[in-house]
Short mmCIF file of C-alpha atoms and ligand atoms in Angstrom, two decimals:
data_model
loop_
_atom_site.label_atom_id
_atom_site.label_comp_id
_atom_site.label_asym_id
_atom_site.label_seq_id
_atom_site.Cartn_x
_atom_site.Cartn_y
_atom_site.Cartn_z
CA MET A 297 -75.58 6.65 -2.89
CA ARG A 298 -76.79 3.83 -5.15
CA ILE A 299 -75.10 4.05 -8.55
CA LEU A 300 -75.40 1.90 -11.65
CA LEU A 301 -72.80 2.22 -14.42
CA ALA A 302 -73.19 0.88 -17.95
CA SER A 303 -70.36 0.50 -20.42
CA SER A 304 -69.45 -1.66 -23.40
CA GLU A 305 -66.06 -2.37 -21.74
CA VAL A 306 -64.90 -2.81 -18.18
CA PHE A 307 -61.40 -3.66 -16.98
CA PRO A 308 -60.29 -6.39 -16.16
CA PHE A 309 -63.06 -8.26 -18.02
CA SER A 310 -62.98 -6.52 -21.41
CA LYS A 311 -60.83 -3.72 -22.81
CA THR A 312 -59.82 -2.07 -26.06
CA GLY A 313 -58.82 1.28 -24.57
CA GLY A 314 -59.06 3.73 -21.71
CA LEU A 315 -62.86 3.49 -21.40
CA ALA A 316 -62.45 0.08 -19.74
CA ASP A 317 -59.80 1.36 -17.32
CA MET A 318 -61.91 4.37 -16.40
CA VAL A 319 -65.14 2.49 -15.72
CA GLY A 320 -63.48 -0.32 -13.77
CA ALA A 321 -61.55 2.12 -11.57
CA LEU A 322 -64.48 4.49 -11.02
CA ALA A 323 -66.69 1.61 -9.83
CA LYS A 324 -64.04 0.27 -7.45
CA THR A 325 -63.31 3.69 -5.98
CA LEU A 326 -66.97 4.56 -5.48
CA CYS A 327 -67.28 1.29 -3.54
CA HIS A 328 -64.25 2.15 -1.42
CA LEU A 329 -65.92 5.46 -0.62
CA GLY A 330 -68.89 3.53 0.79
CA HIS A 331 -71.37 3.73 -2.10
CA GLU A 332 -73.44 0.92 -3.50
CA VAL A 333 -72.30 0.32 -7.08
CA GLY A 334 -73.32 -1.89 -9.97
CA ILE A 335 -71.90 -2.18 -13.51
CA ILE A 336 -73.54 -3.66 -16.59
CA SER A 337 -71.49 -4.79 -19.55
CA PRO A 338 -71.88 -7.36 -22.33
CA LEU A 339 -70.78 -10.95 -21.75
CA TYR A 340 -68.16 -11.18 -24.49
CA ALA A 341 -66.33 -14.34 -25.54
CA GLY A 342 -63.97 -15.59 -22.83
CA ILE A 343 -65.44 -13.72 -19.85
CA LYS A 344 -67.35 -16.75 -18.54
CA GLU A 345 -64.36 -19.05 -18.96
CA GLY A 346 -62.04 -16.58 -17.22
CA ASN A 347 -64.36 -16.07 -14.25
CA PRO A 348 -65.67 -19.39 -12.97
CA SER A 349 -67.43 -17.72 -10.03
CA LEU A 350 -69.90 -15.97 -12.35
CA GLU A 351 -73.45 -17.11 -11.60
CA LEU A 352 -76.47 -16.99 -13.87
CA LEU A 353 -79.32 -15.03 -12.30
CA SER A 354 -82.79 -16.46 -12.56
CA VAL A 355 -84.20 -13.44 -14.46
CA GLU A 356 -84.26 -14.01 -18.18
CA LEU A 357 -84.86 -10.79 -20.11
CA GLN A 358 -86.95 -10.71 -23.28
CA ILE A 359 -85.98 -7.57 -25.16
CA SER A 360 -88.23 -6.49 -27.98
CA LEU A 361 -86.28 -5.24 -31.02
CA GLY A 362 -89.00 -4.27 -33.42
CA TYR A 363 -89.14 -7.57 -35.23
CA SER A 364 -88.86 -10.12 -32.45
CA LEU A 365 -88.19 -10.80 -28.80
CA ILE A 366 -84.50 -11.35 -28.10
CA PRO A 367 -83.52 -13.27 -24.95
CA GLY A 368 -80.87 -11.93 -22.57
CA GLY A 369 -79.30 -13.85 -19.70
CA VAL A 370 -77.78 -11.94 -16.78
CA TRP A 371 -74.58 -13.26 -15.18
CA TYR A 372 -73.52 -11.86 -11.86
CA LEU A 373 -70.30 -11.49 -9.88
CA ARG A 374 -69.23 -9.50 -6.81
CA GLY A 375 -66.05 -7.58 -7.69
CA SER A 376 -63.02 -7.32 -5.42
CA ALA A 377 -64.19 -3.98 -3.99
CA GLY A 378 -67.78 -5.16 -3.51
CA GLU A 379 -69.12 -3.81 -6.82
CA ARG A 380 -71.98 -5.77 -8.36
CA LEU A 381 -71.05 -6.82 -11.89
CA TYR A 382 -73.82 -7.77 -14.29
CA PHE A 383 -72.90 -9.28 -17.65
CA LEU A 384 -75.60 -9.39 -20.30
CA GLN A 385 -75.51 -12.57 -22.32
CA ASN A 386 -76.72 -13.06 -25.83
CA ASP A 387 -74.28 -15.30 -27.65
CA HIS A 388 -75.47 -14.34 -31.11
CA PHE A 389 -74.65 -10.68 -30.38
CA PHE A 390 -71.65 -10.83 -28.06
CA ASN A 391 -69.87 -14.16 -28.36
CA ARG A 392 -67.65 -13.02 -31.23
CA PRO A 393 -63.88 -12.65 -31.79
CA ASN A 394 -64.05 -8.86 -31.23
CA TYR A 395 -66.32 -6.31 -29.58
CA TYR A 396 -67.11 -3.88 -32.37
CA ALA A 397 -65.41 -4.77 -35.63
CA GLU A 398 -63.45 -7.38 -37.54
CA GLN A 399 -60.74 -6.71 -40.16
CA GLY A 400 -61.38 -2.99 -39.94
CA GLN A 401 -65.13 -3.41 -40.66
CA ASP A 402 -67.76 -2.62 -38.03
CA TYR A 403 -70.12 -5.51 -37.38
CA PRO A 404 -73.12 -4.81 -39.65
CA ASP A 405 -75.57 -5.41 -36.79
CA ASN A 406 -73.96 -3.00 -34.29
CA ASP A 407 -77.28 -1.11 -34.28
CA ALA A 408 -79.23 -4.17 -33.10
CA ARG A 409 -76.46 -5.27 -30.72
CA PHE A 410 -76.24 -2.00 -28.83
CA ILE A 411 -79.94 -1.08 -28.98
CA PHE A 412 -80.50 -4.49 -27.41
CA PHE A 413 -77.84 -3.77 -24.80
CA SER A 414 -79.23 -0.27 -24.08
CA LYS A 415 -82.77 -1.58 -23.66
CA ALA A 416 -81.55 -4.24 -21.26
CA VAL A 417 -79.59 -1.62 -19.28
CA ALA A 418 -82.67 0.63 -19.01
CA HIS A 419 -84.75 -2.33 -17.92
CA LEU A 420 -82.30 -3.28 -15.16
CA ALA A 421 -81.97 0.33 -14.00
CA GLN A 422 -85.72 0.43 -13.52
CA ASN A 423 -86.18 -3.01 -12.02
CA LEU A 424 -83.16 -3.95 -9.91
CA GLU A 425 -84.36 -4.43 -6.39
CA TRP A 426 -81.64 -2.16 -4.94
CA LYS A 427 -83.14 0.75 -6.92
CA PRO A 428 -80.17 2.73 -8.28
CA GLU A 429 -80.56 6.49 -7.84
CA ILE A 430 -78.04 7.18 -10.60
CA MET A 431 -77.74 5.63 -14.04
CA HIS A 432 -74.29 6.58 -15.34
CA VAL A 433 -73.80 5.61 -19.00
CA HIS A 434 -70.57 5.80 -21.04
CA ASP A 435 -70.26 6.57 -24.76
CA TRP A 436 -72.55 5.88 -27.72
CA GLN A 437 -73.11 2.20 -27.06
CA VAL A 438 -75.43 3.14 -24.19
CA GLY A 439 -76.34 6.62 -25.42
CA LEU A 440 -80.00 5.66 -25.86
CA VAL A 441 -80.47 4.61 -22.22
CA PRO A 442 -81.50 8.06 -20.88
CA LEU A 443 -84.18 8.31 -23.56
CA PHE A 444 -85.49 4.79 -22.92
CA ILE A 445 -85.85 5.63 -19.23
CA ARG A 446 -87.45 8.99 -19.89
CA ASP A 447 -89.89 7.59 -22.44
CA HIS A 448 -90.87 4.78 -20.11
CA LEU A 449 -91.78 7.25 -17.38
CA LYS A 450 -93.48 9.61 -19.75
CA ARG A 451 -95.77 6.80 -20.74
CA GLY A 452 -96.67 6.41 -17.06
CA LEU A 453 -95.18 2.93 -16.82
CA ARG A 454 -94.01 1.70 -13.45
CA GLY A 455 -90.38 1.40 -12.45
CA ASN A 456 -87.51 2.95 -10.57
CA HIS A 457 -86.50 6.36 -11.87
CA PRO A 458 -82.77 7.07 -11.62
CA ALA A 459 -81.19 10.37 -12.68
CA THR A 460 -79.12 9.82 -15.83
CA ILE A 461 -75.56 10.92 -16.56
CA LEU A 462 -73.71 10.46 -19.83
CA THR A 463 -69.91 10.57 -19.88
CA LEU A 464 -68.44 11.45 -23.26
CA HIS A 465 -65.13 9.64 -23.68
CA ASN A 466 -64.76 10.29 -27.38
CA LEU A 467 -66.94 12.36 -29.74
CA ALA A 468 -65.39 10.65 -32.76
CA TYR A 469 -67.53 7.56 -32.18
CA GLN A 470 -71.25 8.33 -32.20
CA GLY A 471 -73.17 5.21 -33.20
CA VAL A 472 -74.75 6.62 -36.36
CA PHE A 473 -77.13 4.25 -38.16
CA PRO A 474 -79.65 4.49 -41.01
CA GLU A 475 -83.11 5.84 -40.25
CA SER A 476 -84.48 2.29 -40.64
CA SER A 477 -82.56 1.21 -37.50
CA TYR A 478 -84.72 3.55 -35.45
CA ALA A 479 -87.56 1.02 -35.73
CA LEU A 480 -85.52 -1.31 -33.51
CA THR A 481 -85.87 1.16 -30.64
CA GLU A 482 -89.67 1.09 -30.84
CA LEU A 483 -89.61 4.68 -29.63
CA PRO A 484 -92.27 7.11 -30.88
CA LEU A 485 -91.41 9.01 -34.05
CA GLU A 486 -91.61 12.29 -32.15
CA TYR A 487 -88.00 11.74 -30.98
CA PHE A 488 -86.68 11.28 -34.50
CA ARG A 489 -86.20 15.00 -34.97
CA PHE A 490 -83.21 17.28 -35.51
CA ASP A 491 -83.35 18.42 -31.87
CA SER A 492 -83.19 14.86 -30.53
CA VAL A 493 -82.07 11.56 -32.11
CA GLU A 494 -82.01 12.51 -35.78
CA PHE A 495 -78.68 13.54 -37.35
CA TYR A 496 -78.63 14.41 -41.06
CA GLY A 497 -81.39 11.90 -41.77
CA GLN A 498 -79.82 9.13 -39.70
CA MET A 499 -80.13 8.09 -36.08
CA ASN A 500 -77.34 9.06 -33.70
CA CYS A 501 -77.07 7.20 -30.38
CA LEU A 502 -74.59 9.61 -28.79
CA LYS A 503 -76.68 12.62 -29.72
CA SER A 504 -79.66 10.99 -28.04
CA GLY A 505 -77.66 10.78 -24.81
CA ILE A 506 -76.48 14.38 -25.16
CA VAL A 507 -80.06 15.60 -25.53
CA PHE A 508 -81.76 13.44 -22.90
CA ALA A 509 -79.29 12.73 -20.07
CA ASP A 510 -79.89 14.85 -16.96
CA LEU A 511 -76.19 15.70 -16.83
CA LEU A 512 -73.20 15.37 -19.17
CA THR A 513 -69.55 14.95 -18.30
CA THR A 514 -66.37 14.65 -20.34
CA VAL A 515 -63.13 13.09 -19.18
CA SER A 516 -61.11 16.32 -18.90
CA PRO A 517 -62.00 19.99 -18.37
CA ARG A 518 -60.25 21.15 -21.52
CA TYR A 519 -62.08 18.60 -23.70
CA SER A 520 -65.40 19.82 -22.25
CA ARG A 521 -64.58 23.25 -23.71
CA GLU A 522 -63.04 22.02 -26.96
CA ILE A 523 -66.11 20.02 -28.00
CA LEU A 524 -68.22 23.15 -28.15
CA SER A 525 -66.22 24.14 -31.24
CA GLU A 526 -66.55 22.92 -34.80
CA GLU A 527 -62.98 21.66 -34.77
CA PHE A 528 -63.55 19.14 -31.95
CA GLY A 529 -67.34 18.73 -31.78
CA CYS A 530 -67.54 16.19 -34.64
CA GLY A 531 -70.84 17.71 -35.80
CA LEU A 532 -72.40 17.60 -32.32
CA GLU A 533 -71.12 21.01 -31.18
CA GLY A 534 -74.58 22.54 -31.68
CA ALA A 535 -76.31 19.90 -29.53
CA LEU A 536 -73.57 20.27 -26.92
CA ARG A 537 -73.86 24.04 -26.81
CA MET A 538 -77.57 23.65 -26.08
CA ARG A 539 -76.62 21.63 -22.99
CA GLN A 540 -73.54 23.59 -22.03
CA ASN A 541 -74.88 24.37 -18.56
CA GLN A 542 -75.27 20.67 -17.83
CA LEU A 543 -71.78 19.78 -19.13
CA THR A 544 -68.72 19.48 -16.89
CA GLY A 545 -65.22 18.10 -17.39
CA ILE A 546 -63.71 15.75 -14.80
CA LEU A 547 -60.15 14.52 -15.35
CA ASN A 548 -59.81 10.72 -15.11
CA GLY A 549 -57.72 9.28 -12.32
CA VAL A 550 -55.14 6.49 -12.40
CA ASP A 551 -55.65 3.11 -10.78
CA TYR A 552 -52.32 2.92 -8.97
CA SER A 553 -53.04 -0.59 -7.73
CA GLU A 554 -52.69 -1.63 -11.39
CA TRP A 555 -50.28 1.04 -12.69
CA ASN A 556 -47.35 1.16 -10.27
CA THR A 557 -43.65 0.31 -10.34
CA HIS A 558 -43.16 -1.10 -6.84
CA LYS A 559 -45.52 -4.08 -6.91
CA ASN A 560 -46.01 -5.12 -10.50
CA LYS A 561 -45.76 -8.67 -11.80
CA SER A 562 -45.18 -7.47 -15.37
CA LEU A 563 -41.89 -5.72 -14.54
CA VAL A 564 -38.47 -7.31 -14.01
CA ALA A 565 -37.45 -4.92 -11.22
CA ALA A 566 -39.26 -2.65 -8.81
CA TYR A 567 -38.33 1.03 -8.55
CA SER A 568 -39.54 4.22 -6.95
CA LEU A 569 -38.92 7.93 -6.65
CA ASP A 570 -36.23 7.22 -4.05
CA ASP A 571 -34.46 4.49 -5.95
CA LEU A 572 -34.53 4.61 -9.73
CA ARG A 573 -32.04 1.77 -10.34
CA GLY A 574 -34.87 -0.63 -11.21
CA LYS A 575 -35.88 1.64 -14.09
CA SER A 576 -32.60 0.91 -15.88
CA ALA A 577 -33.08 -2.82 -15.35
CA ASN A 578 -36.51 -2.55 -16.96
CA LYS A 579 -35.07 -0.62 -19.89
CA LEU A 580 -32.41 -3.25 -20.60
CA ALA A 581 -34.99 -6.04 -20.24
CA VAL A 582 -37.50 -4.51 -22.63
CA GLN A 583 -34.74 -3.78 -25.17
CA ALA A 584 -33.76 -7.45 -25.02
CA GLU A 585 -37.39 -8.61 -25.21
CA LEU A 586 -38.03 -6.46 -28.28
CA GLU A 587 -34.67 -7.32 -29.90
CA LEU A 588 -33.35 -3.78 -29.81
CA SER A 589 -29.66 -3.15 -29.09
CA VAL A 590 -29.34 -3.51 -25.32
CA ARG A 591 -27.86 -0.18 -24.27
CA GLU A 592 -28.49 1.95 -21.23
CA ASP A 593 -27.19 5.17 -22.79
CA VAL A 594 -29.47 5.43 -25.85
CA PRO A 595 -32.73 7.40 -25.43
CA LEU A 596 -35.71 5.08 -25.89
CA PHE A 597 -39.02 6.56 -27.06
CA GLY A 598 -42.14 4.44 -26.49
CA ILE A 599 -45.77 4.28 -27.62
CA VAL A 600 -48.66 2.05 -26.51
CA SER A 601 -51.74 2.97 -28.46
CA ARG A 602 -54.65 2.25 -30.69
CA LEU A 603 -53.38 3.14 -34.17
CA THR A 604 -56.05 5.54 -35.40
CA ASP A 605 -56.10 9.06 -36.86
CA GLN A 606 -56.87 10.44 -33.40
CA LYS A 607 -53.46 9.42 -32.08
CA GLY A 608 -51.37 11.53 -34.47
CA VAL A 609 -49.85 8.53 -36.24
CA ASP A 610 -49.05 10.46 -39.42
CA ILE A 611 -46.92 13.13 -37.75
CA CYS A 612 -45.35 10.47 -35.60
CA LEU A 613 -44.20 8.49 -38.64
CA GLY A 614 -42.93 11.71 -40.24
CA ALA A 615 -41.01 12.76 -37.13
CA LEU A 616 -39.45 9.32 -36.72
CA GLU A 617 -38.15 9.42 -40.30
CA VAL A 618 -36.19 12.52 -39.29
CA MET A 619 -35.24 11.54 -35.74
CA LEU A 620 -34.04 8.04 -36.57
CA GLU A 621 -30.97 9.66 -38.10
CA GLU A 622 -29.96 10.33 -34.49
CA ASP A 623 -28.82 7.73 -31.99
CA ILE A 624 -32.26 6.89 -30.60
CA GLN A 625 -34.53 3.86 -30.23
CA PHE A 626 -38.28 3.55 -30.70
CA ALA A 627 -40.64 0.86 -29.39
CA LEU A 628 -44.32 0.63 -30.25
CA LEU A 629 -47.12 -1.64 -29.08
CA GLY A 630 -50.41 -1.09 -30.82
CA SER A 631 -52.98 -2.13 -33.34
CA GLY A 632 -55.58 -0.42 -35.48
CA GLN A 633 -55.84 0.94 -39.01
CA PRO A 634 -54.06 -1.54 -41.34
CA GLU A 635 -52.19 1.20 -43.27
CA PHE A 636 -50.67 2.53 -40.03
CA GLU A 637 -49.65 -0.94 -38.89
CA ALA A 638 -47.97 -1.51 -42.27
CA SER A 639 -46.10 1.82 -42.15
CA PHE A 640 -44.69 1.09 -38.70
CA LEU A 641 -43.63 -2.40 -39.77
CA ARG A 642 -41.82 -0.90 -42.78
CA LEU A 643 -40.02 1.48 -40.43
CA ALA A 644 -38.87 -1.47 -38.30
CA ALA A 645 -37.65 -3.36 -41.36
CA LYS A 646 -35.59 -0.32 -42.36
CA HIS A 647 -34.12 0.27 -38.88
CA SER A 648 -33.63 -3.09 -37.18
CA LYS A 649 -32.08 -2.85 -33.68
CA LYS A 650 -33.32 0.75 -33.46
CA VAL A 651 -37.06 0.27 -33.99
CA ALA A 652 -39.27 -2.44 -32.49
CA ILE A 653 -42.90 -2.72 -33.56
CA HIS A 654 -45.27 -5.10 -31.83
CA ILE A 655 -48.68 -5.25 -33.49
CA GLY A 656 -51.32 -6.63 -31.15
CA TYR A 657 -52.73 -6.18 -27.69
CA ASN A 658 -50.60 -7.12 -24.68
CA GLN A 659 -51.25 -5.78 -21.18
CA GLY A 660 -47.91 -7.00 -19.73
CA LEU A 661 -45.85 -5.51 -22.56
CA ALA A 662 -47.75 -2.21 -22.15
CA HIS A 663 -46.38 -2.01 -18.59
CA ARG A 664 -42.87 -2.99 -19.71
CA ILE A 665 -42.74 -0.37 -22.47
CA GLU A 666 -44.01 2.26 -20.03
CA ALA A 667 -41.33 1.31 -17.51
CA GLY A 668 -38.45 0.76 -19.93
CA SER A 669 -38.84 3.89 -22.06
CA ASP A 670 -37.22 7.23 -21.34
CA PHE A 671 -39.88 9.19 -23.23
CA PHE A 672 -43.47 8.43 -24.20
CA LEU A 673 -45.01 9.92 -27.36
CA MET A 674 -48.64 11.10 -27.53
CA PRO A 675 -48.89 13.56 -30.42
CA SER A 676 -52.70 13.24 -30.60
CA ARG A 677 -54.89 15.31 -32.92
CA PHE A 678 -57.37 15.32 -30.05
CA GLU A 679 -57.38 13.48 -26.73
CA PRO A 680 -60.44 13.50 -24.48
CA CYS A 681 -58.30 12.51 -21.51
CA GLY A 682 -55.54 10.03 -22.32
CA LEU A 683 -54.29 7.72 -19.63
CA ASN A 684 -50.87 6.69 -20.87
CA GLN A 685 -49.34 10.11 -20.24
CA MET A 686 -50.42 9.81 -16.60
CA TYR A 687 -49.12 6.24 -16.38
CA SER A 688 -45.85 7.50 -17.89
CA LEU A 689 -45.43 10.11 -15.18
CA LYS A 690 -45.72 7.47 -12.46
CA TYR A 691 -43.23 5.26 -14.33
CA GLY A 692 -40.61 8.02 -14.52
CA THR A 693 -41.04 8.16 -18.31
CA ILE A 694 -41.26 11.69 -19.66
CA PRO A 695 -44.36 12.28 -21.80
CA ILE A 696 -44.15 14.25 -25.04
CA VAL A 697 -47.69 15.38 -25.78
CA ARG A 698 -49.70 17.70 -27.96
CA ALA A 699 -51.46 20.39 -25.88
CA VAL A 700 -55.02 19.15 -26.39
CA GLY A 701 -57.74 17.78 -24.10
CA GLY A 702 -56.60 15.82 -21.09
CA LEU A 703 -52.98 15.86 -22.30
CA ASP A 704 -52.91 19.60 -21.74
CA ASP A 705 -54.71 19.29 -18.40
CA SER A 706 -52.35 16.66 -16.99
CA ILE A 707 -48.86 17.52 -18.26
CA ILE A 708 -46.72 20.49 -17.23
CA ASP A 709 -44.27 21.92 -19.74
CA ALA A 710 -41.34 24.09 -18.65
CA SER A 711 -43.05 27.04 -20.32
CA ASP A 712 -46.13 26.55 -18.04
CA ASP A 713 -44.18 26.18 -14.83
CA LYS A 714 -40.41 25.81 -14.86
CA ASN A 715 -40.22 24.42 -11.31
CA HIS A 716 -42.76 21.66 -11.81
CA ALA A 717 -42.10 20.69 -15.45
CA ASN A 718 -42.75 16.99 -15.96
CA GLY A 719 -43.22 16.67 -19.72
CA ILE A 720 -42.82 18.31 -23.11
CA LYS A 721 -45.85 19.90 -24.77
CA PHE A 722 -46.34 21.31 -28.25
CA ASP A 723 -49.26 23.04 -29.96
CA GLU A 724 -48.99 22.83 -33.71
CA TYR A 725 -50.09 19.58 -35.32
CA SER A 726 -47.04 19.08 -37.51
CA VAL A 727 -43.99 16.89 -38.03
CA ARG A 728 -41.85 19.95 -37.42
CA ALA A 729 -43.32 20.64 -33.98
CA LEU A 730 -42.99 17.01 -32.92
CA VAL A 731 -39.39 16.83 -34.15
CA GLU A 732 -38.62 19.98 -32.17
CA SER A 733 -40.09 18.38 -29.02
CA MET A 734 -38.13 15.18 -29.56
CA ARG A 735 -34.96 17.25 -29.90
CA LYS A 736 -35.79 18.92 -26.57
CA ALA A 737 -36.07 15.41 -25.15
CA LEU A 738 -32.56 14.59 -26.37
CA VAL A 739 -31.23 17.69 -24.61
CA ILE A 740 -32.92 16.62 -21.36
CA HIS A 741 -31.61 13.09 -21.77
CA ALA A 742 -28.05 14.29 -22.22
CA ASP A 743 -28.15 16.12 -18.88
CA PRO A 744 -28.54 13.64 -15.97
CA GLU A 745 -29.62 16.33 -13.54
CA ARG A 746 -32.40 17.60 -15.76
CA LEU A 747 -33.47 14.10 -16.58
CA SER A 748 -33.82 13.28 -12.93
CA PHE A 749 -35.58 16.62 -12.25
CA TYR A 750 -38.27 15.82 -14.84
CA ARG A 751 -38.61 12.23 -13.65
CA ARG A 752 -38.97 13.23 -10.04
CA ASN A 753 -41.55 15.88 -10.83
CA GLY A 754 -43.56 13.33 -12.79
CA MET A 755 -43.32 10.50 -10.29
CA GLY A 756 -44.45 12.83 -7.53
CA VAL A 757 -47.72 13.75 -9.24
CA ASN A 758 -50.79 12.01 -7.91
CA PHE A 759 -53.88 11.45 -10.07
CA ASP A 760 -55.61 9.57 -7.33
CA TRP A 761 -59.00 8.12 -8.28
CA GLU A 762 -60.44 9.11 -4.93
CA LYS A 763 -60.38 12.79 -5.84
CA THR A 764 -61.94 12.05 -9.25
CA ALA A 765 -64.64 9.80 -7.77
CA LYS A 766 -65.60 12.54 -5.31
CA GLU A 767 -66.09 14.89 -8.24
CA TYR A 768 -68.42 12.31 -9.79
CA ILE A 769 -70.38 12.14 -6.52
CA ARG A 770 -70.87 15.90 -6.71
CA ALA A 771 -72.01 15.52 -10.31
CA TYR A 772 -74.44 12.74 -9.28
CA GLU A 773 -75.90 14.99 -6.57
CA ARG A 774 -76.36 17.71 -9.15
CA ALA A 775 -78.03 15.28 -11.56
CA ILE A 776 -80.48 14.17 -8.87
CA ASP A 777 -81.35 17.80 -8.19
CA SER A 778 -81.81 18.58 -11.88
CA ILE A 779 -83.80 15.48 -12.80
CA ASP A 780 -86.33 16.35 -15.48
CA LEU A 781 -89.70 14.79 -14.82
CA THR A 782 -91.52 16.41 -17.72
P1 ADP B 35 -57.77 5.46 -25.76
O1 ADP B 35 -58.81 5.09 -24.77
O2 ADP B 35 -58.16 6.59 -26.66
O3 ADP B 35 -57.26 4.29 -26.52
P2 ADP B 35 -56.13 6.07 -23.40
O4 ADP B 35 -54.77 6.66 -23.28
O5 ADP B 35 -57.19 6.66 -22.56
O6 ADP B 35 -56.51 6.07 -24.94
O7 ADP B 35 -56.10 4.56 -22.95
C1 ADP B 35 -55.48 3.55 -23.65
C2 ADP B 35 -55.41 2.32 -22.75
O8 ADP B 35 -55.33 1.19 -23.57
C3 ADP B 35 -54.18 2.32 -21.87
O9 ADP B 35 -54.43 1.57 -20.70
C4 ADP B 35 -53.17 1.58 -22.77
O10 ADP B 35 -52.13 1.01 -22.04
C5 ADP B 35 -54.06 0.55 -23.40
N1 ADP B 35 -53.62 0.04 -24.69
C6 ADP B 35 -53.75 0.65 -25.89
N2 ADP B 35 -53.26 -0.15 -26.87
C7 ADP B 35 -52.81 -1.26 -26.26
C8 ADP B 35 -52.19 -2.46 -26.72
N3 ADP B 35 -51.94 -2.64 -28.01
N4 ADP B 35 -51.86 -3.39 -25.80
C9 ADP B 35 -52.12 -3.18 -24.49
N5 ADP B 35 -52.70 -2.09 -24.00
C10 ADP B 35 -53.05 -1.14 -24.87
C1 GLC B 36 -61.39 7.50 -24.77
C2 GLC B 36 -60.43 8.62 -25.13
C3 GLC B 36 -59.28 8.75 -24.17
C4 GLC B 36 -59.74 8.62 -22.73
C5 GLC B 36 -60.52 7.33 -22.55
C6 GLC B 36 -60.99 7.11 -21.11
O1 GLC B 36 -61.04 6.30 -25.31
O2 GLC B 36 -59.94 8.49 -26.44
O3 GLC B 36 -58.65 10.00 -24.35
O4 GLC B 36 -58.63 8.62 -21.86
O5 GLC B 36 -61.64 7.35 -23.38
O6 GLC B 36 -61.80 8.13 -20.66
#
């Protein structure tokens, strides 16, 4: 099959969260399965410098954005698995310190930036000479692509016609802009209606994708059900219910060539299910690196996360206040909302040697915290899939998660299945429930046999991407069958 993916992030070229991991791994795996795969992403600052083999293609795009023609260069690279990577260049839009925001403020021209990107994606989907049969777009940044393609065909214009799929990684981000931004799309006004792009008087890029893609997927089965409710639908539950029959949930996989403990340059010692000694070495090393007391016996709880409301930061801070009275340690790597960063830093100042907070983004340290911790906290309010809990399992680090979205789909609590328990799950979004789970963790930690039982169960689980990619192939086949030519 010929498949084109479009995403505002792709690992290892750009990443702020799991979206990048998912898209990079899906593309690679589809290639390994023998498909022809392309990916389009913006050329952000640093990508050209970090990849000297990128070549500039001779096509220069001229994208019309209502007021003027905006040029777009296309840089090209063959990925390690044979995937075709296309990076869209426009330095004014993408050569900036960050991808979406600075100092907590979204870039004020995010409408123009991602309408430009979406138009370029639609253009390539329709004009690449290898004629993709599938256009698979991810999240709001490319939510308008299915409509651009559909409108183009409706107007009888020439071009390849791929089936379109939208994957919803996170309903909390929708790309909502004032009505005036709609002019940048140059789409007819007939689409600016409550049953298509319009959302309470504004334009909504994600809603456009939900309405016009041939098929919709989410990144876990449970999240695909949750988002039909008011609690999780972020205002789009009505639009989603209308397309319920075209919506399916596919749990993300894990790229074990990146996330493993036997061949990993970021770790000080290798370890495996059969020999866990290396795990202790990693614990002592990360304690030293983060200036915690270096002690094998103390339970170490870890977090690597964006610090946003989604991630349950408030109950986490509350639970730590209580739990830090015990003999435990806590290590966090993350960045995000300034008030959350400040609260964690205050906690570290109050509990030096017990709490280590590293504000920033650091791929190597993310691996070392995963490997060195005994427990990994993910008390999310909602979690479309979540990858860290699955990485934790492979690293022999027991996840403590709230039973939502992909966390519920991927972690087994003793109350679900006593023989295969690999983590601790709780339902209620409260400090009390999280404290209770952390106390259960202490009981497990104090009993070497139970600790090793949980670790072994977790390390034995396999979230292989191959299985996930095959589910996407089935979804692509379904999208081709259901393509709407009207
Ligand atoms: P989300 O996409 O909602 O942020 P996921 O659990 O799906 O959550 O994925 C998060 C990804 O981002 C993981 O690969 C995690 O290791 C990584 N990550 C998050 N914050 C940081 C950070 N500060 N430094 C390094 N990696 C991070
Ligand atoms: C989003 C979600 C996260 C998911 C990731 C990759 O960022 O918040 O739960 O794992 O996308 O699909």
